Coordinates of C-alpha atoms in Angstrom, one line a residue:
M1 CA 16.6 -64.0 -59.6
K2 CA 19.1 -64.4 -56.8
H3 CA 18.7 -67.6 -54.6
K4 CA 20.0 -67.7 -51.1
Q5 CA 21.6 -70.7 -49.4
P6 CA 18.7 -72.6 -47.6
S7 CA 19.0 -72.6 -43.8
P8 CA 19.9 -75.9 -42.1
I9 CA 17.0 -77.9 -40.7
I10 CA 16.4 -80.7 -38.3
R11 CA 14.5 -83.8 -39.4
T12 CA 13.9 -87.0 -37.4
D13 CA 13.9 -90.6 -38.7
K14 CA 12.3 -93.6 -37.0
W15 CA 14.6 -96.7 -36.8
T16 CA 12.4 -99.7 -35.9
L17 CA 14.1 -102.2 -33.5
N18 CA 13.3 -105.9 -33.2
P19 CA 14.2 -106.8 -29.6
T20 CA 13.8 -110.2 -27.9
A21 CA 11.6 -110.7 -24.9
E22 CA 14.7 -110.4 -22.6
Q23 CA 15.7 -107.1 -24.3
R24 CA 12.2 -105.7 -24.0
H25 CA 12.5 -106.2 -20.2
L26 CA 15.9 -104.5 -20.2
F27 CA 14.5 -101.5 -22.2
S28 CA 11.6 -101.3 -19.8
E29 CA 14.0 -101.2 -16.7
T30 CA 16.2 -98.6 -18.5
V31 CA 13.3 -96.3 -19.2
K32 CA 11.9 -96.8 -15.7
V33 CA 15.1 -95.8 -13.9
Y34 CA 15.7 -92.9 -16.3
R35 CA 12.3 -91.4 -15.5
R36 CA 12.9 -92.0 -11.8
L37 CA 16.1 -89.9 -12.0
C38 CA 14.3 -87.2 -14.0
R39 CA 11.7 -86.9 -11.3
Y40 CA 14.4 -86.7 -8.6
L41 CA 16.3 -84.0 -10.5
V42 CA 13.2 -81.8 -11.1
G43 CA 12.8 -81.4 -7.4
I44 CA 16.5 -80.4 -6.9
I45 CA 16.6 -78.0 -9.8
F46 CA 13.3 -76.3 -8.8
T47 CA 14.6 -75.8 -5.3
H48 CA 17.8 -74.2 -6.5
W49 CA 16.3 -72.4 -9.5
P50 CA 17.1 -68.8 -8.1
E51 CA 20.8 -69.5 -8.5
L52 CA 20.6 -72.0 -11.5
G53 CA 18.3 -69.9 -13.6
G54 CA 20.8 -67.1 -14.2
L55 CA 23.5 -69.4 -15.5
S56 CA 24.2 -70.2 -19.1
S57 CA 23.2 -73.6 -20.5
N58 CA 26.9 -74.8 -20.4
E59 CA 27.1 -73.9 -16.7
Q60 CA 23.9 -75.3 -15.5
I61 CA 24.7 -79.0 -15.8
P62 CA 28.0 -78.8 -13.9
A63 CA 26.2 -76.7 -11.2
V64 CA 23.5 -79.4 -10.8
E65 CA 26.2 -82.2 -10.6
R66 CA 28.0 -80.3 -7.8
L67 CA 24.8 -80.5 -5.8
M68 CA 24.1 -84.2 -6.0
H69 CA 27.0 -86.2 -7.6
S70 CA 29.9 -86.9 -5.2
T71 CA 33.4 -87.8 -6.6
G72 CA 36.9 -88.4 -5.2
K73 CA 37.6 -84.7 -5.4
R74 CA 34.2 -83.7 -4.2
P75 CA 33.2 -86.2 -1.5
V76 CA 30.6 -84.0 0.2
V77 CA 27.5 -82.8 -1.7
K78 CA 24.2 -81.4 -0.6
Y79 CA 22.1 -84.4 -1.9
P80 CA 24.2 -87.5 -1.3
Q81 CA 21.2 -89.8 -1.9
F82 CA 21.9 -89.9 -5.6
N83 CA 25.0 -92.1 -5.5
R84 CA 23.3 -94.6 -3.2
V85 CA 20.0 -94.9 -5.0
F86 CA 21.3 -94.6 -8.6
Y87 CA 24.4 -96.7 -8.1
K88 CA 26.8 -96.7 -11.1
F89 CA 24.5 -94.6 -13.2
P90 CA 26.2 -93.8 -16.5
S91 CA 27.5 -90.2 -16.7
Y92 CA 26.1 -89.5 -20.1
Y93 CA 22.6 -90.7 -19.1
R94 CA 22.9 -88.6 -16.0
R95 CA 23.7 -85.4 -18.0
A96 CA 20.9 -86.1 -20.4
A97 CA 18.5 -86.4 -17.5
I98 CA 19.8 -83.2 -16.0
S99 CA 19.3 -81.3 -19.3
F100 CA 15.7 -82.6 -19.6
A101 CA 14.9 -81.7 -16.0
I102 CA 16.3 -78.2 -16.5
G103 CA 14.1 -77.8 -19.5
Q104 CA 11.0 -78.8 -17.5
V105 CA 11.7 -76.4 -14.7
N106 CA 12.6 -73.6 -17.1
S107 CA 9.4 -74.0 -19.0
Y108 CA 7.3 -74.1 -15.8
M109 CA 9.0 -70.9 -14.4
T110 CA 8.4 -69.1 -17.7
R111 CA 4.7 -70.0 -17.7
Y112 CA 4.4 -69.2 -14.0
V113 CA 5.9 -65.7 -14.5
D114 CA 3.4 -65.2 -17.4
W115 CA 0.6 -66.2 -15.0
Q116 CA 1.8 -63.8 -12.3
T117 CA 1.9 -60.9 -14.8
G118 CA -1.5 -61.8 -16.1
L119 CA -0.3 -62.5 -19.7
S120 CA -1.6 -66.1 -19.7
R121 CA -4.8 -65.6 -17.7
N122 CA -8.0 -66.1 -19.6
R123 CA -10.0 -65.1 -16.6
R124 CA -9.3 -63.3 -13.2
D125 CA -9.6 -66.5 -11.1
A126 CA -7.3 -68.6 -13.4
K127 CA -5.1 -70.9 -11.4
P128 CA -1.3 -71.2 -12.1
H129 CA 0.3 -74.0 -14.1
K130 CA 1.6 -77.1 -12.2
L131 CA 5.1 -78.4 -12.3
N132 CA 5.0 -81.9 -13.9
A133 CA 7.9 -83.9 -12.7
D134 CA 6.5 -87.1 -14.3
A135 CA 6.6 -86.1 -18.0
G136 CA 7.0 -89.5 -19.6
C137 CA 10.4 -88.8 -21.1
Y138 CA 12.8 -91.3 -22.8
P139 CA 16.6 -91.7 -22.5
V140 CA 18.8 -89.9 -25.0
L141 CA 21.7 -92.0 -26.3
Y142 CA 25.2 -90.5 -26.8
K143 CA 27.5 -92.2 -29.4
G144 CA 30.2 -94.4 -27.9
Q145 CA 29.0 -94.1 -24.3
C146 CA 25.3 -95.1 -24.6
Y147 CA 25.1 -96.7 -28.1
K148 CA 27.4 -98.2 -30.8
L149 CA 26.1 -98.6 -34.3
H150 CA 27.0 -101.7 -36.4
D151 CA 26.6 -100.9 -40.1
Y152 CA 23.0 -99.8 -39.8
N153 CA 22.0 -103.5 -39.2
A154 CA 22.2 -103.6 -35.4
V155 CA 22.8 -101.2 -32.6
E156 CA 24.5 -101.9 -29.2
I157 CA 22.8 -100.1 -26.4
K158 CA 23.8 -99.7 -22.7
V159 CA 20.8 -100.9 -20.6
F160 CA 19.9 -101.4 -17.0
T161 CA 19.2 -104.9 -15.7
G162 CA 17.7 -103.8 -12.4
A163 CA 21.1 -104.1 -10.6
D164 CA 23.8 -103.2 -13.1
W165 CA 24.4 -101.6 -16.5
I166 CA 25.3 -103.9 -19.4
W167 CA 25.5 -103.7 -23.2
T168 CA 23.0 -105.5 -25.4
T169 CA 22.8 -105.7 -29.2
V170 CA 19.4 -105.4 -30.9
Q171 CA 18.6 -105.7 -34.6
I172 CA 17.4 -102.7 -36.6
S173 CA 14.5 -103.9 -38.7
G174 CA 13.6 -100.7 -40.5
L175 CA 15.0 -97.3 -41.2
R176 CA 14.7 -94.3 -43.6
E177 CA 17.1 -92.9 -46.1
R178 CA 18.5 -89.7 -44.5
H179 CA 21.6 -91.4 -43.2
K180 CA 22.7 -92.1 -46.8
L181 CA 23.1 -88.4 -47.7
P182 CA 26.7 -87.3 -47.1
D183 CA 25.7 -83.8 -45.9
N184 CA 23.4 -85.0 -43.2
K185 CA 24.8 -85.2 -39.7
M186 CA 23.3 -87.8 -37.3
L187 CA 22.6 -86.4 -33.8
S188 CA 22.0 -88.2 -30.6
P189 CA 19.0 -90.6 -30.9
T190 CA 16.3 -91.3 -28.3
L191 CA 15.2 -94.7 -27.2
I192 CA 11.4 -94.8 -27.5
F193 CA 10.0 -97.9 -25.7
N194 CA 6.6 -98.7 -24.3
S195 CA 4.0 -101.5 -24.5
Q196 CA 3.3 -100.7 -28.1
V197 CA 6.4 -99.4 -29.8
C198 CA 10.2 -99.9 -29.8
H199 CA 12.3 -97.7 -32.0
L200 CA 15.1 -95.1 -32.1
S201 CA 14.1 -91.6 -32.8
V202 CA 17.1 -90.3 -34.8
P203 CA 17.4 -86.6 -35.5
F204 CA 19.5 -85.4 -38.5
H205 CA 21.1 -82.0 -39.1
C206 CA 20.2 -81.5 -42.7
V207 CA 21.9 -78.9 -45.0
P208 CA 19.6 -78.5 -48.1
P209 CA 21.5 -78.0 -51.3
K210 CA 21.5 -74.5 -53.0
Q211 CA 19.1 -74.7 -56.0
N212 CA 19.5 -73.2 -59.5
P213 CA 15.9 -73.7 -60.5
E214 CA 14.2 -73.3 -63.9
Q215 CA 11.6 -70.6 -64.3
N216 CA 8.5 -72.5 -63.5
V217 CA 6.3 -73.4 -60.5
V218 CA 4.2 -76.3 -59.4
A219 CA 0.7 -75.3 -58.5
V220 CA -1.5 -77.6 -56.4
D221 CA -5.3 -77.4 -56.2
L222 CA -6.6 -79.4 -53.2
G223 CA -10.1 -80.7 -53.8
I224 CA -12.9 -82.9 -52.4
N225 CA -13.5 -85.1 -55.5
T226 CA -9.9 -85.2 -56.6
T227 CA -7.3 -85.2 -53.8
A228 CA -4.9 -82.9 -55.6
T229 CA -4.6 -81.5 -59.1
V230 CA -1.0 -80.5 -60.1
T231 CA 0.0 -78.2 -62.8
V232 CA 3.5 -77.0 -63.8
V233 CA 3.5 -73.6 -65.4
T234 CA 6.5 -71.5 -66.7
F235 CA 6.9 -67.8 -66.0
D236 CA 5.6 -66.9 -69.4
G237 CA 2.3 -68.8 -68.8
T238 CA 3.0 -72.0 -70.7
V239 CA 1.5 -75.2 -69.1
I240 CA 4.1 -77.9 -69.4
H241 CA 2.6 -80.6 -67.2
R242 CA -0.8 -81.6 -65.7
E243 CA -1.5 -84.5 -63.3
F244 CA -4.4 -85.7 -61.1
L245 CA -3.5 -87.3 -57.8
N246 CA -6.4 -89.2 -56.4
T247 CA -6.2 -91.8 -53.6
G248 CA -9.8 -93.0 -54.0
R249 CA -9.2 -96.5 -52.5
D250 CA -7.8 -95.1 -49.3
I251 CA -10.5 -92.5 -49.0
D252 CA -13.2 -95.2 -49.5
R253 CA -11.5 -97.2 -46.7
R254 CA -11.6 -94.2 -44.4
D255 CA -15.1 -93.2 -45.2
K256 CA -16.4 -96.7 -44.7
R257 CA -15.0 -96.9 -41.2
L258 CA -16.3 -93.5 -40.3
K259 CA -19.8 -94.4 -41.6
S260 CA -19.8 -97.5 -39.3
V261 CA -19.3 -95.2 -36.3
S262 CA -22.8 -93.6 -36.7
M263 CA -24.4 -97.1 -37.0
R264 CA -22.7 -98.4 -33.9
A265 CA -23.6 -95.2 -32.1
S266 CA -27.3 -95.5 -32.9
K267 CA -27.2 -99.1 -31.6
T268 CA -25.4 -98.2 -28.5
M269 CA -27.4 -95.1 -27.5
G270 CA -30.8 -96.1 -28.6
K271 CA -33.3 -93.3 -27.9
G272 CA -31.9 -90.5 -25.7
G273 CA -28.8 -92.5 -24.7
K274 CA -25.3 -91.3 -24.1
L275 CA -21.9 -92.5 -25.5
H276 CA -19.1 -93.3 -23.2
K277 CA -15.8 -91.6 -23.3
G278 CA -13.5 -93.0 -25.9
F279 CA -16.3 -94.5 -28.0
C280 CA -14.9 -96.0 -31.2
S281 CA -11.4 -94.5 -30.4
K282 CA -9.7 -97.3 -32.3
T283 CA -11.7 -96.6 -35.4
Y284 CA -10.9 -92.9 -35.2
Q285 CA -7.2 -93.7 -34.7
K286 CA -7.3 -96.0 -37.8
C287 CA -8.9 -93.2 -39.9
A288 CA -6.3 -90.8 -38.7
N289 CA -3.5 -93.2 -39.8
I290 CA -5.2 -93.5 -43.2
N291 CA -5.3 -89.7 -43.6
K292 CA -1.6 -89.6 -42.7
Q293 CA -0.8 -92.2 -45.3
I294 CA -2.8 -90.4 -48.0
S295 CA -1.0 -87.1 -47.1
H296 CA 2.4 -88.7 -47.4
I297 CA 1.6 -90.4 -50.7
V298 CA 0.3 -87.2 -52.3
S299 CA 3.0 -84.9 -50.9
K300 CA 5.7 -87.3 -52.0
R301 CA 4.4 -87.3 -55.6
I302 CA 4.1 -83.5 -55.6
V303 CA 7.8 -83.1 -54.5
Q304 CA 8.8 -85.7 -57.2
I305 CA 7.1 -83.5 -59.9
A306 CA 8.8 -80.4 -58.5
S307 CA 12.2 -82.1 -58.6
Q308 CA 11.6 -83.5 -62.1
F309 CA 11.0 -80.0 -63.5
N310 CA 13.5 -78.3 -61.2
S311 CA 10.8 -75.8 -60.1
E312 CA 11.2 -72.5 -58.4
A313 CA 8.5 -73.1 -55.8
I314 CA 5.4 -75.1 -55.0
V315 CA 2.3 -73.0 -54.8
F316 CA -0.8 -73.7 -52.6
E317 CA -4.0 -71.8 -51.8
N318 CA -4.0 -70.2 -48.4
L319 CA -6.8 -72.2 -46.8
K320 CA -5.9 -71.5 -43.1
G321 CA -9.0 -70.9 -41.1
W322 CA -11.3 -72.3 -43.8
T323 CA -14.5 -73.9 -42.5
P324 CA -17.0 -75.9 -44.5
K325 CA -20.3 -74.2 -45.3
G326 CA -21.9 -76.7 -47.7
G327 CA -23.7 -79.9 -46.8
R328 CA -26.4 -80.6 -44.2
K329 CA -25.4 -81.6 -40.7
R330 CA -24.3 -85.2 -40.4
S331 CA -24.5 -85.6 -44.2
N332 CA -22.0 -87.4 -46.3
L333 CA -20.9 -84.2 -47.9
R334 CA -20.2 -82.6 -44.5
Q335 CA -18.2 -85.7 -43.5
R336 CA -16.1 -85.4 -46.7
F337 CA -15.4 -81.7 -46.0
H338 CA -14.2 -82.6 -42.5
G339 CA -11.9 -85.3 -44.0
W340 CA -10.4 -82.8 -46.4
L341 CA -6.6 -83.0 -46.0
K342 CA -5.9 -79.4 -46.9
A343 CA -3.5 -78.8 -44.1
K344 CA -1.7 -82.1 -43.8
I345 CA -0.8 -82.4 -47.5
R346 CA 0.5 -78.8 -47.6
D347 CA 2.6 -79.2 -44.4
Y348 CA 4.1 -82.6 -45.5
T349 CA 4.9 -81.2 -48.9
E350 CA 6.7 -78.2 -47.3
M351 CA 8.8 -80.4 -45.0
K352 CA 9.8 -82.7 -47.9
W353 CA 10.5 -79.9 -50.4
Q354 CA 12.6 -77.9 -47.8
E355 CA 15.0 -80.8 -47.5
K356 CA 15.7 -80.4 -51.3
G357 CA 16.3 -76.7 -50.9
G358 CA 12.9 -75.5 -52.3
K359 CA 10.3 -73.2 -51.0
V360 CA 6.5 -73.3 -50.6
I361 CA 4.4 -70.2 -51.0
D362 CA 0.7 -69.5 -50.4
V363 CA -1.6 -67.3 -52.5
V364 CA -5.1 -65.9 -52.0
A365 CA -7.7 -68.7 -52.5
A366 CA -10.6 -66.5 -53.5
Y367 CA -12.0 -67.1 -57.0
T368 CA -9.2 -69.4 -58.2
S369 CA -11.9 -71.9 -59.5
K370 CA -14.6 -69.3 -60.2
L371 CA -12.6 -67.3 -62.8
A372 CA -11.7 -68.7 -66.2
Y373 CA -8.0 -69.0 -66.8
D374 CA -8.3 -67.4 -70.2
G375 CA -9.8 -64.2 -68.9
S376 CA -13.4 -64.8 -70.1
G377 CA -14.9 -64.1 -66.7
R378 CA -16.7 -66.2 -64.2
V379 CA -17.5 -69.9 -64.9
K380 CA -20.6 -72.0 -64.2
R381 CA -20.5 -75.5 -62.9
D382 CA -22.1 -78.2 -65.1
S383 CA -25.4 -79.3 -63.4
K384 CA -24.8 -83.0 -64.1
N385 CA -21.0 -83.1 -63.5
Y386 CA -19.8 -80.6 -60.9
A387 CA -16.2 -81.2 -61.8
L388 CA -16.7 -79.5 -65.2
A389 CA -16.6 -75.7 -65.5
V390 CA -18.5 -74.0 -68.4
F391 CA -16.8 -70.8 -69.6
Q392 CA -18.9 -67.8 -70.8
N393 CA -17.9 -68.6 -74.4
G394 CA -19.4 -72.1 -74.0
R395 CA -16.1 -74.0 -73.5
Q396 CA -16.0 -76.8 -71.0
Y397 CA -13.0 -77.4 -68.9
N398 CA -12.0 -79.3 -65.8
C399 CA -12.7 -77.0 -62.8
D400 CA -9.7 -78.3 -60.8
L401 CA -7.3 -77.8 -63.7
N402 CA -8.6 -74.3 -64.2
G403 CA -8.1 -73.5 -60.5
S404 CA -4.6 -74.9 -60.4
Q405 CA -3.5 -72.8 -63.4
N406 CA -4.8 -69.7 -61.7
I407 CA -3.0 -70.6 -58.5
A408 CA 0.2 -71.0 -60.6
A409 CA -0.3 -67.5 -62.1
R410 CA -0.7 -65.9 -58.7
G411 CA 2.3 -67.7 -57.4
I412 CA 4.5 -66.6 -60.3
L413 CA 3.4 -63.0 -59.9
K414 CA 4.1 -63.2 -56.2
L415 CA 7.6 -64.4 -57.0
T416 CA 8.5 -62.0 -59.8
R417 CA 6.6 -58.8 -59.0
R418 CA 7.3 -58.3 -55.3
N419 CA 8.3 -54.6 -55.5
D420 CA 6.3 -53.2 -58.4
S421 CA 2.8 -53.3 -59.8
E422 CA 1.3 -54.2 -56.5
D423 CA -2.0 -52.4 -57.4
L424 CA -1.9 -52.9 -61.1
S425 CA -5.3 -54.1 -62.4
S426 CA -5.6 -57.0 -64.8
K427 CA -6.8 -55.8 -68.2
R428 CA -8.6 -59.1 -68.9
S429 CA -9.8 -60.5 -65.6
G430 CA -10.5 -57.2 -63.9
G431 CA -8.6 -58.1 -60.7
S432 CA -5.3 -57.3 -59.1
P433 CA -2.4 -59.6 -60.3
R434 CA -1.2 -60.2 -56.8
S435 CA -4.5 -61.5 -55.4
W436 CA -7.0 -62.0 -58.3
A437 CA -4.8 -62.9 -61.1
C438 CA -5.5 -65.6 -63.7
L439 CA -3.3 -67.4 -66.2
C440 CA -4.1 -64.9 -68.9
D441 CA -2.4 -62.2 -66.8
L442 CA 1.0 -63.9 -67.4
W443 CA 0.3 -63.9 -71.2
T444 CA -0.5 -60.1 -71.0
H445 CA 2.7 -59.3 -69.0
E446 CA 4.8 -61.5 -71.3
S447 CA 3.5 -59.8 -74.5
L448 CA 4.1 -56.4 -72.9
R449 CA 7.7 -57.4 -72.0
L450 CA 8.4 -58.6 -75.6
A451 CA 6.8 -55.5 -77.1

């Protein structure tokens, strides 16, 4: 099977800064004056958009500078207020602000044209979008002119004191690993600062390596009782690795917090009361952070398994648009369904695996757990232990393992049989290999190939 060179991707790291009280004040002044300039530029660019909109991206920034930035060769400009109000404003900060303001106006004009033509109207009396000049942006730093890096331990940043621009050195207290890879190219970072956070958002241009994988896939069955069940299956149907990934402690922490919300709500509302806006918002935010942590832990381990076995792909069930049907309203089961991290784990796994040059594929989710992997037909769940599947021949097997092996079979057939046997029926399971295949279908195809 031929493998193409993976396309370059952009990934962003967060480098945590540890500023002093004085440096926090300087960062605050820098962000404030940068946003003030962006608001000023949005008005100018919007006024002159008929002539600016037709220019290329390389021509737009010089054209805006000719309108508002006076120099020795260009003493007279249409908007001379800039040089008086934004005295000694660094040129690279200025061009970053112009680029941001152009993007704001361009986005607004695109949406406004869609509104005029009726493409974005949900009803006949829908009002047009508004141009938001106060977008809460942050300054982009250019190497050498706005920041200087010192061995990844500290960074020197040009900041505004309120009257002048100076350099200040701040310690880097935490960073990721992407800067250590030789093929990754560091792009211009953004200074993110507000009352809660202070860090550099550092994008990297990543070139994933070209893979020469083995003939196997990693199949992942995402469940309610077990967070993820991982199975590694070769193209001939041999299972070479099984693993259960369960973050029970973190799930209990999350569910305990969510359970406390209903108790506090009943005490707050009483009978027929009403909750105020933002009720228990901190608790919900904490639960969202726990979910994010669980997703990162599980996706990291899945990628480690795929790297260990040099897999062709990671296979997931296509659960897009799935909604829970089981469980009574406000029951614990319904809450667990809503806390199911089916999308986050899949998305985080894809982002991590793409950096290593791999690919993630989705297969039909129907009957992956209801059909026995050995082709014996539908399974029944054990009445005392729902995680156990009882085959028609009386054999007991873990239901999640059974499902992950069927997911692997469908992924392998999707990879290897793209152009032929699309409608070929399985001789043992009675379904189409592309959509209803089980692990036994790989054994059938392998025996036919050897014969």
